[in-house]
CSV table of C-alpha atoms in Angstrom, one decimal:
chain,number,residue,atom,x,y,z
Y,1,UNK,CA,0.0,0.0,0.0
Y,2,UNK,CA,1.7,3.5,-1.0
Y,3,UNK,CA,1.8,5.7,2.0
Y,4,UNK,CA,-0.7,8.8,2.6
Y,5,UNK,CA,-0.5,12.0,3.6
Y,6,UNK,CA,-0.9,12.2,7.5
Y,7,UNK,CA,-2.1,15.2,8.3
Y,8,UNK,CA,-3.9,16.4,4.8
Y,9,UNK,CA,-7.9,16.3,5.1
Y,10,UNK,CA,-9.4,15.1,1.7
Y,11,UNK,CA,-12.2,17.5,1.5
Y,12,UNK,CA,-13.8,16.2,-1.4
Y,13,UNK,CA,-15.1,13.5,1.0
Y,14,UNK,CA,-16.7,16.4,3.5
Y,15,UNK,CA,-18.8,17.3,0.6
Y,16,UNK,CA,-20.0,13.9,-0.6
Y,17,UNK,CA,-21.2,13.1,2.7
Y,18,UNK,CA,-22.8,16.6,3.2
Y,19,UNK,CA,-24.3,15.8,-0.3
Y,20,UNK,CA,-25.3,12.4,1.0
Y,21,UNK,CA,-27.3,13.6,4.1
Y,22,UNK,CA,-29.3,16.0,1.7
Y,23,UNK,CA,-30.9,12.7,0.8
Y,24,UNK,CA,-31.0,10.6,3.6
Y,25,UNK,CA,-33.4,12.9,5.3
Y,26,UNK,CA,-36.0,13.0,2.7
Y,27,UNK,CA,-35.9,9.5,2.8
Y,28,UNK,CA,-36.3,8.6,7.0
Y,29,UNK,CA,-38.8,11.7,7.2
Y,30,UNK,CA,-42.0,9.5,6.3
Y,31,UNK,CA,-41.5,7.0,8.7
Y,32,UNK,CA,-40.2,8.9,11.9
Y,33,UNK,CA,-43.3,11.5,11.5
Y,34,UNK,CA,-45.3,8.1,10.1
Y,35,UNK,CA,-47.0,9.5,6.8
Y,36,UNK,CA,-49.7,7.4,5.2
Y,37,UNK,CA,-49.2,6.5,1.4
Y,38,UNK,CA,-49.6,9.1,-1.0
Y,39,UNK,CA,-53.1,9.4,-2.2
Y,40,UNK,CA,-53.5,13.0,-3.8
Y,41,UNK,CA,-51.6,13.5,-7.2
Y,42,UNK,CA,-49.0,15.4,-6.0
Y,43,UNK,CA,-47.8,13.5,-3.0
Y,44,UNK,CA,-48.0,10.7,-5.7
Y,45,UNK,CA,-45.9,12.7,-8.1
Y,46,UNK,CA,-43.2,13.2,-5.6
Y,47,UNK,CA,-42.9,9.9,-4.2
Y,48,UNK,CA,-41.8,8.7,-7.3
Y,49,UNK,CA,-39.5,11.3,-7.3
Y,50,UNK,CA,-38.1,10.2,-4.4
Y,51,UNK,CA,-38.2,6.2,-5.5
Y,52,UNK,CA,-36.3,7.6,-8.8
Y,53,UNK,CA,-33.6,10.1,-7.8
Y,54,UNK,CA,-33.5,9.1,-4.0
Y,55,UNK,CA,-34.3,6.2,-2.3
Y,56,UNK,CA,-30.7,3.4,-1.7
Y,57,UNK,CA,-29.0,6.1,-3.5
Y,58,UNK,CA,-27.8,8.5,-0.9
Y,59,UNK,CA,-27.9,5.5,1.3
Y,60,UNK,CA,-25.6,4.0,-1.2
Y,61,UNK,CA,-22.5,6.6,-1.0
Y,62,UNK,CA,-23.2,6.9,2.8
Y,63,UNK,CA,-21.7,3.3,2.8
Y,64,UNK,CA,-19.2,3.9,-0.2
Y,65,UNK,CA,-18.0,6.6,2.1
Y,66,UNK,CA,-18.0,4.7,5.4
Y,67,UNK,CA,-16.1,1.6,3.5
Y,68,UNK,CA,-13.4,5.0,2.3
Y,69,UNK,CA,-13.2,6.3,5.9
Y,70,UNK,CA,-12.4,3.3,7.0
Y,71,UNK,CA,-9.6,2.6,4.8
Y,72,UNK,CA,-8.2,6.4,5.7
Y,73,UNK,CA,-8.5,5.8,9.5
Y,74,UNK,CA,-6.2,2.3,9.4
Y,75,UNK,CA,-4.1,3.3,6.8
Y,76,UNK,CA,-2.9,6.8,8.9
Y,77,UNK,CA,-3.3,5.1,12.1
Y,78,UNK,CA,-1.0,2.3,11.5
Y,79,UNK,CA,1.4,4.6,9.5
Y,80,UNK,CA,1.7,6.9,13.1
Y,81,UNK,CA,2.6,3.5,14.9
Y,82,UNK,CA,-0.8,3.1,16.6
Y,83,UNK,CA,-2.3,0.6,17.9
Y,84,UNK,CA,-4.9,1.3,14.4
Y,85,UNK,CA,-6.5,-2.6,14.8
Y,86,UNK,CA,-7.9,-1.8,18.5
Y,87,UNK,CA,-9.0,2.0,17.6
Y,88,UNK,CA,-10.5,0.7,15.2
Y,89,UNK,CA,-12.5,-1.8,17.2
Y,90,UNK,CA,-13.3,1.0,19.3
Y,91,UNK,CA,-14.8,3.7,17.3
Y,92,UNK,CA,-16.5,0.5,15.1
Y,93,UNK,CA,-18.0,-0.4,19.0
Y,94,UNK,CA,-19.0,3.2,19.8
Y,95,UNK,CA,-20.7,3.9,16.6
Y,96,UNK,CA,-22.9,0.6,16.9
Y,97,UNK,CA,-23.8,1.3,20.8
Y,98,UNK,CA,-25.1,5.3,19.2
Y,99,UNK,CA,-27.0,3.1,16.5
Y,100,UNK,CA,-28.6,1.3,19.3
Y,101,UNK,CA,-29.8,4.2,21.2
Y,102,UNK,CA,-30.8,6.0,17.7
Y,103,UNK,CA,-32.7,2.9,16.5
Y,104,UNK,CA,-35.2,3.3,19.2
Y,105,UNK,CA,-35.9,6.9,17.7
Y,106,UNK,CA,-35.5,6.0,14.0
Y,107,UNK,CA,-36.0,1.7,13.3
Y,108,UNK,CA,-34.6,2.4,10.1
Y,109,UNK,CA,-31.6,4.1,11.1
Y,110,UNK,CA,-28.2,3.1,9.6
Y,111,UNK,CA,-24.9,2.9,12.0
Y,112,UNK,CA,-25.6,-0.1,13.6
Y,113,UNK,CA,-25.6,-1.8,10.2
Y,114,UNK,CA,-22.4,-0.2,9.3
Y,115,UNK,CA,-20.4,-1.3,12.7
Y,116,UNK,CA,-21.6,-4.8,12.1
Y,117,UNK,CA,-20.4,-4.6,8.4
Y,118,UNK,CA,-17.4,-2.7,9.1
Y,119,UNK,CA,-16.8,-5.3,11.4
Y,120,UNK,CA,-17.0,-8.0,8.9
Y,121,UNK,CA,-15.0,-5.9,6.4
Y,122,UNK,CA,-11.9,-5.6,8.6
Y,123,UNK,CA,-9.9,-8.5,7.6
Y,124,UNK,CA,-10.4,-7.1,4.2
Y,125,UNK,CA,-7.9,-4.4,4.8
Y,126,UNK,CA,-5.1,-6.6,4.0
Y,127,UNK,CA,-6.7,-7.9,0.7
Y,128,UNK,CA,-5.3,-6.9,-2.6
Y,129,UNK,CA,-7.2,-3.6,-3.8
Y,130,UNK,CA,-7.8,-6.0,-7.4
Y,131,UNK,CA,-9.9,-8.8,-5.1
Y,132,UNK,CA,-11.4,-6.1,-2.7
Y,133,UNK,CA,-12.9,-4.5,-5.9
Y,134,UNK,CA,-14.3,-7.9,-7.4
Y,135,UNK,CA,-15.7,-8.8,-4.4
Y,136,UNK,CA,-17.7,-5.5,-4.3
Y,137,UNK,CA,-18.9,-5.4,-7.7
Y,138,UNK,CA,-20.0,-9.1,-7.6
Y,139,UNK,CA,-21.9,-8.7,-3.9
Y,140,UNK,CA,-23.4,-5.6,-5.1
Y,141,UNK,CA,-25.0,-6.6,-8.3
Y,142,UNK,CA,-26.2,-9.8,-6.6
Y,143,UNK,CA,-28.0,-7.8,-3.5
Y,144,UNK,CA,-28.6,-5.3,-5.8
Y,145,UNK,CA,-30.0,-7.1,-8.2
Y,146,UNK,CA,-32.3,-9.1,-5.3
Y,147,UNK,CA,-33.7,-5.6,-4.0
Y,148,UNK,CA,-31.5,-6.6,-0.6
Y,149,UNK,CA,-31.0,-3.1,0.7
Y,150,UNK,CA,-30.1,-3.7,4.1
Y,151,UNK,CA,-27.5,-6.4,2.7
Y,152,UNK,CA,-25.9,-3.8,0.1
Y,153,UNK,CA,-23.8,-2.0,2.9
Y,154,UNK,CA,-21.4,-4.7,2.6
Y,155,UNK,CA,-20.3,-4.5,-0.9
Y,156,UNK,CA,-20.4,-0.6,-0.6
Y,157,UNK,CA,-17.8,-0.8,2.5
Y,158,UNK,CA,-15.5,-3.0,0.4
Y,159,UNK,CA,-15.9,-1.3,-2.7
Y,160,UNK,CA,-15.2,2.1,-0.1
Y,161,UNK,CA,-12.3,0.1,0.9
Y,162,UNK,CA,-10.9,-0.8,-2.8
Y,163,UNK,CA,-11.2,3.1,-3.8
Y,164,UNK,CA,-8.9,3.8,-0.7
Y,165,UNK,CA,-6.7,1.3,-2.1
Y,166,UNK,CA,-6.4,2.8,-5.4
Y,167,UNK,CA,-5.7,6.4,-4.1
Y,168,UNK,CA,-8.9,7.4,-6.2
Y,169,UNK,CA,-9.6,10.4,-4.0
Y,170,UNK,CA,-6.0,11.6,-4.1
Y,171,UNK,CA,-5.3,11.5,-7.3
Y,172,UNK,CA,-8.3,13.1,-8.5
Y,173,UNK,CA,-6.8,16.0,-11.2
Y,174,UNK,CA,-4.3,13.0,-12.5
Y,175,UNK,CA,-7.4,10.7,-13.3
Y,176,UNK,CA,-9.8,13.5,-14.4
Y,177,UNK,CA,-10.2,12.0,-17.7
Y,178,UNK,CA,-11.2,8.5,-16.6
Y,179,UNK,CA,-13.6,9.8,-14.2
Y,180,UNK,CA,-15.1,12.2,-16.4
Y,181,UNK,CA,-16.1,8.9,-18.7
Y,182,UNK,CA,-16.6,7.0,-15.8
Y,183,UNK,CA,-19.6,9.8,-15.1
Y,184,UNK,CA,-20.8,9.6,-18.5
Y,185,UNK,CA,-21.0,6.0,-18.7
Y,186,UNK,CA,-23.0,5.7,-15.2
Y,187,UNK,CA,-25.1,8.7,-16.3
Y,188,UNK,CA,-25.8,6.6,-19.5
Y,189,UNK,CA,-26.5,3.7,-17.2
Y,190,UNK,CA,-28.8,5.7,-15.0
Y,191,UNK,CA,-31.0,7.1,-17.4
Y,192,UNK,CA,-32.0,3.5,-19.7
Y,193,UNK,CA,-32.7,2.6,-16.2
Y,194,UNK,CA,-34.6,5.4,-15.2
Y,195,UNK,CA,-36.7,5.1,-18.1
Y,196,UNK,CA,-37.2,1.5,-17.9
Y,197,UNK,CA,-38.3,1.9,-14.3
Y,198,UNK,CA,-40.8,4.7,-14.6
Y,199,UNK,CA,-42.8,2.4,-16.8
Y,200,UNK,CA,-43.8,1.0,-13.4
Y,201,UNK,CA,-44.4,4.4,-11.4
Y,202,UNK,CA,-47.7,4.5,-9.9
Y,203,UNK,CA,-50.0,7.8,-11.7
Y,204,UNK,CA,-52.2,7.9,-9.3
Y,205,UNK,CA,-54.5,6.1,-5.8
Y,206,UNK,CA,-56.4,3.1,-6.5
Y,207,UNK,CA,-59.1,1.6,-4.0
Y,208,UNK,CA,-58.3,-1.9,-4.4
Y,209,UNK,CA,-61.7,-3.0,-3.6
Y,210,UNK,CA,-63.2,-1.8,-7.0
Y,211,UNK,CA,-60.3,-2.8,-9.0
Y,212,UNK,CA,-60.5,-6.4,-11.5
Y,213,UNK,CA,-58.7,-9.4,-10.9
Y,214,UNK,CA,-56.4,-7.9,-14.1
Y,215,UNK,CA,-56.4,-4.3,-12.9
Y,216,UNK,CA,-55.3,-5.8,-8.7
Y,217,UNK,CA,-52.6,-7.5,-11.1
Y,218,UNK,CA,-50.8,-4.8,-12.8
Y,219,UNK,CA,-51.4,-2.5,-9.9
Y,220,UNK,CA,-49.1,-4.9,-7.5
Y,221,UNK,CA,-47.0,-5.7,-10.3
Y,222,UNK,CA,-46.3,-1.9,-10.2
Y,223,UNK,CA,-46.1,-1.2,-6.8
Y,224,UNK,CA,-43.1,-4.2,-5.9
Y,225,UNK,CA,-41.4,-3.1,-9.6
Y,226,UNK,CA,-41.3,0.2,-9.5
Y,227,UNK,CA,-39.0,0.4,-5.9
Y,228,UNK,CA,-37.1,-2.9,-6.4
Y,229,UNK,CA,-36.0,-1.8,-10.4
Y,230,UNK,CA,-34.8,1.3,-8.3
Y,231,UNK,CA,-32.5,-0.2,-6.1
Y,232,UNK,CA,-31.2,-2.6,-9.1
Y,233,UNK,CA,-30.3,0.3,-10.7
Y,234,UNK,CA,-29.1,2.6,-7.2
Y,235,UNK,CA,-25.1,1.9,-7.9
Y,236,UNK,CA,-25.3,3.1,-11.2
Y,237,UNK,CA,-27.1,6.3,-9.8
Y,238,UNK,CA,-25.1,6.5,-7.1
Y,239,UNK,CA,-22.0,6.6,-8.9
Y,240,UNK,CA,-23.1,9.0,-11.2
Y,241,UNK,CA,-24.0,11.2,-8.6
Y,242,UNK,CA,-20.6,11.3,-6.7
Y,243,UNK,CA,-18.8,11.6,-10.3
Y,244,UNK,CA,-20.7,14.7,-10.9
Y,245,UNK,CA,-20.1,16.3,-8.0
Y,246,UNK,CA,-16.2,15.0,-7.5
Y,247,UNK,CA,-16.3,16.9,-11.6
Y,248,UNK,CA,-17.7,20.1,-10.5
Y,249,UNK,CA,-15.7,20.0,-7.5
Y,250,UNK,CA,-12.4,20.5,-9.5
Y,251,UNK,CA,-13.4,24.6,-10.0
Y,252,UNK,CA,-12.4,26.7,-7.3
Y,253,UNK,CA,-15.7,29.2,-7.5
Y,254,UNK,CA,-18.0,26.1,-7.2
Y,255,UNK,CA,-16.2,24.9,-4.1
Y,256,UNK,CA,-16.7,28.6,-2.6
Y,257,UNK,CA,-20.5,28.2,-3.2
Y,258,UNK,CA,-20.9,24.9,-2.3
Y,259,UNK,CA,-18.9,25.0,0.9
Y,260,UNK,CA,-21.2,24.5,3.5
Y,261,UNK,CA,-22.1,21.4,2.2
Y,262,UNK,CA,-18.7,20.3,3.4
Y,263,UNK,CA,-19.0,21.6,6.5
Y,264,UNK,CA,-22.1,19.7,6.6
Y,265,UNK,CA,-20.2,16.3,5.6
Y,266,UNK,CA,-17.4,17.5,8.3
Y,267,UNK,CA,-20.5,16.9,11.3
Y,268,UNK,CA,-22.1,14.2,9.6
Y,269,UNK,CA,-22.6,11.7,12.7
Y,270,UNK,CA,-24.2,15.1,14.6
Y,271,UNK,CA,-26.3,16.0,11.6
Y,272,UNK,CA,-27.4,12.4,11.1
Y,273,UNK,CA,-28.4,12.3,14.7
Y,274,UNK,CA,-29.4,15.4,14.6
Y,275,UNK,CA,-31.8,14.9,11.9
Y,276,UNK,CA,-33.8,12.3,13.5
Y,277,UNK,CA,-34.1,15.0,16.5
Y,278,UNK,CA,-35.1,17.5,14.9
Y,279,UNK,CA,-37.8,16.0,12.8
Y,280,UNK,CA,-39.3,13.9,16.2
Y,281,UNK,CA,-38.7,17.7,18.1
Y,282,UNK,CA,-41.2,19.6,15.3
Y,283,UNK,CA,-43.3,16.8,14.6
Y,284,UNK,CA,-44.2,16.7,18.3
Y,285,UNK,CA,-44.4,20.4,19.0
Y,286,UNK,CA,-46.5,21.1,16.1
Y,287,UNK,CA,-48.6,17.7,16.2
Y,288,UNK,CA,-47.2,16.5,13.1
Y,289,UNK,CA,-46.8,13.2,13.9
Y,290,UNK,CA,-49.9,11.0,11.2
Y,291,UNK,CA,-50.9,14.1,10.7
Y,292,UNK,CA,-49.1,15.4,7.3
Y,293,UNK,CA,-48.6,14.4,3.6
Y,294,UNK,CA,-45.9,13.6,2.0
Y,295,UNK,CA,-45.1,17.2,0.1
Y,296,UNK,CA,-45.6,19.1,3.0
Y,297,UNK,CA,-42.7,17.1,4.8
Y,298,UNK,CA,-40.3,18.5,2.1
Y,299,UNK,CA,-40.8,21.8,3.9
Y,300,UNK,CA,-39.8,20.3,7.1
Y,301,UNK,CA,-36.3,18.8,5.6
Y,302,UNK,CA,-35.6,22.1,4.0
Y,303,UNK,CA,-36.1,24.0,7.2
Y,304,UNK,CA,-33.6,21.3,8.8
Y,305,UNK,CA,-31.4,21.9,5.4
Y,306,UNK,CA,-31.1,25.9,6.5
Y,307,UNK,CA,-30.5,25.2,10.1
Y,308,UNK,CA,-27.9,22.3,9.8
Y,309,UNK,CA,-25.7,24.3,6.8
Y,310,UNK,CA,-25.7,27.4,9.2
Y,311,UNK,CA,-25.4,25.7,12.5
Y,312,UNK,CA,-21.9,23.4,10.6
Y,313,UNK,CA,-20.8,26.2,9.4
Y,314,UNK,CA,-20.9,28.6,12.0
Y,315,UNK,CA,-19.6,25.6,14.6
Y,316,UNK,CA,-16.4,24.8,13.1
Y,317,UNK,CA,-15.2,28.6,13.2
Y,318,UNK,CA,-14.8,28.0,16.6
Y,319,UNK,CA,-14.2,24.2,16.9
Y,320,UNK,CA,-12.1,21.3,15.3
Y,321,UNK,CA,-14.9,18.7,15.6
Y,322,UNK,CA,-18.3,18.2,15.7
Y,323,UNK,CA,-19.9,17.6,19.3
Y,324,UNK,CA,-20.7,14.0,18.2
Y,325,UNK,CA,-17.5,13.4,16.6
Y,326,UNK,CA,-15.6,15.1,19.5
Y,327,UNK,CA,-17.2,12.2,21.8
Y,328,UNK,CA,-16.4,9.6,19.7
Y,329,UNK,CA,-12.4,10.3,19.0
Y,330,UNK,CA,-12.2,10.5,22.9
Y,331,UNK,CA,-14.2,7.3,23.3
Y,332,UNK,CA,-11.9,5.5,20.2
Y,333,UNK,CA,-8.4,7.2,21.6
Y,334,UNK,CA,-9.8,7.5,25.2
Y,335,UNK,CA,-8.0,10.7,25.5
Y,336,UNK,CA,-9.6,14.6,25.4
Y,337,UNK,CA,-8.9,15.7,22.1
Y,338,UNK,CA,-8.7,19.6,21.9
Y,339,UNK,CA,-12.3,21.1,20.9
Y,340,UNK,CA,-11.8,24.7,20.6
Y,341,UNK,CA,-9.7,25.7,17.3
Y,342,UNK,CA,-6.2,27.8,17.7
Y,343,UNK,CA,-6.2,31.3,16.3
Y,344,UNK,CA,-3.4,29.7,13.6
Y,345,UNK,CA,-6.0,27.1,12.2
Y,346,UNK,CA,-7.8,27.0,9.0
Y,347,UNK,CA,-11.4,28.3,9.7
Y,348,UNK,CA,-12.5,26.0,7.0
């Protein structure tokens, strides 16, 4: 494995996983304020919005990245002499004991699947990058291909693990090229796949009791098509979504515009967490809870949106780490890491 820089930040991955909560939320709102199935046409028309462009796709690079953190963490850990192996363990036992506790708030919450997975993945660190990647791709079209979501996070993490391997990340002006056809390719992917699958989209609420024997047919023929073709086609999505953004990335006046989004991805355990909170916190106050529609929760997650972006921002001109991620490095090193930042550190 060719060494890495120590100390250097790849902030490319801040934004991708500030990108990736920006859909995770739209996703987890339904159940945790429990909305009923779309009836009227427009909370029809969005749902299959979100079943197209959304749903296992944010999920999707959440686990790519997870798989690509994990790789970083090791690889610099072992490089300063640590004991990386048992840190590891740590943080991967910390994160699944905060899944526990958030899984009583959110059922389908993630982080306990990703410290069992991680977990599993470990030994895979000292696999050849050429198997790691095999393994990935062959996993993930099979549990892809079976509609297995909650089995996907496996492949993901290895495939995370293989594009740590390969320096992907770090070498991304010497590889532009590739990944600009790389992008194309998925996109091309994406969008025979998008319009196979919206063949299937539900156009609008049907009582099953006055449908035919034909007509009950085609409707659940629809209904189990139309998610599972969009999880068959998620890694293609999903890849063409990170390509995109890695592309636009590379200008220097996009970065300054998109910037809190990686502040965002810099407290992305606390805005996770924090999401779930926040949607339980309004949908209480305001009696929410069964008692809104699909479009109008879109509001909700874009008043979260505002309040996260200014809340990361503002935090880390004053502090190194998030409050969540501050917790966790002092539970994985089981020291006090510094919070507050020195006058000589990068605001950013």
């Amino acid at each position: 494995m060719q060494p890495i820089d120590l100390n250097k930040r790849i902030h490319i991955l801040d934004y991708l996983r500030g990108f990736a909560l920006l859909g995770i939320i739209l996703v987890n709102i339904p159940t945790l304020l429990r909305i009923e199935l779309p009836q009227t046409s427009i909370n029809i028309a969005y749902s299959n919005i979100l079943t197209l462009f959304v749903e296992g796709k944010f999920f999707s690079i959440f686990s790519f990245l997870f798989g690509l953190g994990f790789y970083i963490f090791l690889t610099r850990a072992k490089a300063k002499d640590e004991k990386a192996f048992l840190f590891f363990i740590r943080r991967i036992a910390i994160l699944f004991l905060i899944g526990i506790v958030h899984m009583y708030f959110q059922p389908g919450e993630a982080l306990t699947i990703y410290a069992i997975f991680g977990l599993v993945a470990l030994p895979f660190y000292k696999v050849r990058k050429e198997i790691n990647l095999a393994l990935g791709l062959t996993l993930l079209g099979i549990t892809a291909y079976l509609g297995l979501k909650i089995a996907m996070p496996f492949p993901l993490i290895l495939l995370g693990l293989a594009a740590g391997q390969y320096r992907i990340f770090e070498e991304i002006e010497d590889n532009r090229k590739k990944i600009t056809i790389f992008t194309i390719a998925m996109f091309g992917v994406s969008l025979v796949g998008w319009l196979y699958q919206w063949q299937y989209a539900p156009h609008a609420y049907l009582p099953l009791d006055n449908l035919s024997d034909e007509q009950l047919t085609n409707h659940i023929e629809k209904v189990t098509m139309f998610p599972l073709i969009g999880m068959q086609i998620s890694p293609f999505v999903s890849a063409f979504y990170i390509g995109t953004l890695v592309i636009i990335l590379q200008h220097p006046l996009l970065q300054i515009l998109l910037s809190p989004l990686k502040a965002y991805g810099r407290l992305a355990l606390t805005n996770y967490l924090g999401q779930t909170a926040l949607i339980l916190l309004i949908g209480n106050a305001l009696d929410l809870i069964s008692n809104i529609d699909l479009i109008s929760s879109l509001w909700i997650c874009v008043g979260i949106y505002i309040l996260q972006l200014l809340f990361s921002k503002l935090w880390l001109v004053f502090f190194r780490f998030g409050p969540i991620e501050w917790l966790w490095r002092m539970g994985t090193y089981w020291n006090v890491p510094p919070l507050l930042k020195m006058k000589s550190e990068d605001s950013n």
